[in-house]
CSV table of C-alpha atoms in Angstrom, one decimal:
chain,number,residue,atom,x,y,z
A,8,MET,CA,91.5,95.9,93.2
A,9,PHE,CA,92.2,92.9,95.5
A,10,ARG,CA,92.7,90.6,92.4
A,11,ASP,CA,95.2,93.1,90.9
A,12,GLY,CA,97.1,93.3,94.2
A,13,PHE,CA,97.2,89.6,94.5
A,14,VAL,CA,98.5,89.1,91.0
A,15,VAL,CA,101.2,91.7,91.5
A,16,ALA,CA,102.3,90.2,94.8
A,17,LEU,CA,102.2,86.7,93.4
A,18,LEU,CA,104.4,87.6,90.4
A,19,ASN,CA,106.8,89.7,92.4
A,20,PRO,CA,110.3,88.1,92.2
A,21,LYS,CA,111.4,89.7,95.5
A,22,THR,CA,108.8,87.6,97.3
A,23,THR,CA,110.0,84.4,95.7
A,24,LEU,CA,113.6,85.2,96.5
A,25,PHE,CA,112.7,86.0,100.1
A,26,PHE,CA,110.9,82.7,100.6
A,27,ALA,CA,113.7,80.8,98.8
A,28,ALA,CA,116.3,82.3,101.0
A,29,PHE,CA,114.5,82.6,104.3
A,30,LEU,CA,112.2,79.6,104.7
A,31,PRO,CA,114.7,76.6,104.2
A,32,GLN,CA,116.4,77.3,107.5
A,33,PHE,CA,113.1,76.4,109.3
A,34,LEU,CA,112.4,73.2,107.4
A,35,SER,CA,112.9,69.8,109.1
A,36,PRO,CA,114.6,67.1,107.0
A,37,GLU,CA,112.3,64.4,108.4
A,38,VAL,CA,109.1,65.9,106.8
A,39,SER,CA,108.2,66.7,103.2
A,40,PRO,CA,109.6,70.1,102.4
A,41,VAL,CA,106.7,70.9,100.1
A,42,TYR,CA,104.2,70.6,102.9
A,43,GLN,CA,106.4,72.6,105.3
A,44,SER,CA,106.9,75.3,102.8
A,45,MET,CA,103.2,75.6,102.1
A,46,ALA,CA,102.4,75.7,105.9
A,47,LEU,CA,105.1,78.4,106.6
A,48,GLY,CA,103.9,80.4,103.5
A,49,ALA,CA,100.3,80.2,104.7
A,50,LEU,CA,101.3,81.3,108.2
A,51,PHE,CA,103.2,84.2,106.7
A,52,VAL,CA,100.2,85.2,104.7
A,53,ALA,CA,97.9,84.9,107.7
A,54,ILE,CA,100.2,87.1,109.9
A,55,ALA,CA,100.6,89.6,107.1
A,56,ALA,CA,96.8,89.8,106.6
A,57,LEU,CA,96.2,90.3,110.3
A,58,THR,CA,98.8,93.1,110.7
A,59,ASP,CA,97.9,94.8,107.5
A,60,SER,CA,94.2,94.7,108.5
A,61,ALA,CA,95.1,96.2,111.9
A,62,TYR,CA,97.0,99.0,110.2
A,63,ALA,CA,94.1,99.7,107.8
A,64,LEU,CA,91.5,99.8,110.7
A,65,ALA,CA,93.7,102.0,112.8
A,66,ALA,CA,94.2,104.4,109.9
A,67,GLY,CA,90.5,104.5,109.2
A,68,ALA,CA,89.8,105.2,112.9
A,69,VAL,CA,92.3,108.0,113.1
A,70,ALA,CA,91.6,109.6,109.6
A,71,PRO,CA,88.5,111.6,110.6
A,72,ALA,CA,90.3,113.2,113.6
A,73,LEU,CA,93.3,114.1,111.5
A,74,ALA,CA,91.0,115.6,108.8
A,75,ARG,CA,89.3,117.8,111.3
A,76,ALA,CA,92.6,119.1,112.7
A,77,GLY,CA,93.8,121.5,110.0
A,78,GLY,CA,97.2,122.1,111.4
A,79,VAL,CA,98.2,118.5,111.4
A,80,ARG,CA,98.5,118.4,107.6
A,81,ARG,CA,100.7,121.5,107.6
A,82,VAL,CA,102.9,120.1,110.4
A,83,GLY,CA,103.2,116.8,108.6
A,84,ARG,CA,104.3,118.4,105.4
A,85,TRP,CA,106.8,120.5,107.2
A,86,LEU,CA,108.2,117.5,109.1
A,87,GLY,CA,108.4,115.4,105.9
A,88,GLY,CA,110.1,118.2,103.9
A,89,SER,CA,112.5,118.8,106.8
A,90,ALA,CA,113.4,115.1,106.9
A,91,PHE,CA,114.1,115.0,103.2
A,92,ILE,CA,116.2,118.1,103.3
A,93,GLY,CA,118.1,116.8,106.3
A,94,LEU,CA,118.8,113.4,104.6
A,95,GLY,CA,119.9,115.3,101.5
A,96,VAL,CA,122.4,117.4,103.5
A,97,PHE,CA,123.6,114.3,105.4
A,98,THR,CA,124.2,112.5,102.1
A,99,ALA,CA,126.0,115.5,100.6
A,100,LEU,CA,128.3,115.9,103.6
A,101,THR,CA,129.2,112.3,104.1
A,102,GLY,CA,129.7,111.6,100.4
A,103,SER,CA,130.9,108.2,99.0
A,104,ARG,CA,133.6,106.6,101.2
A,105,GLY,CA,134.7,104.4,98.3
A,106,ALA,CA,135.7,107.4,96.1
A,107,ARG,CA,138.3,108.6,98.5
């Protein structure tokens, strides 16, 4: 599963475009851009790995408590459905401003 996720992330064109557009503004002209790009990319991966691991650990810690609380799932579904309905109504009422 890890390998599949890595390949998908590696071949994702959005990631390439993000790095191509975002990283150059942080590069110094005095140092090789290849090394700087690699260092900034590695830093990005390290920070993403830490934050994603923290999210996964937090979700794993909270999951048993949420599974025991039967009403949480019902409330979550109600809130999620209400949010989607509210966004649909908002979209329908505001319409497209370019069409007017």
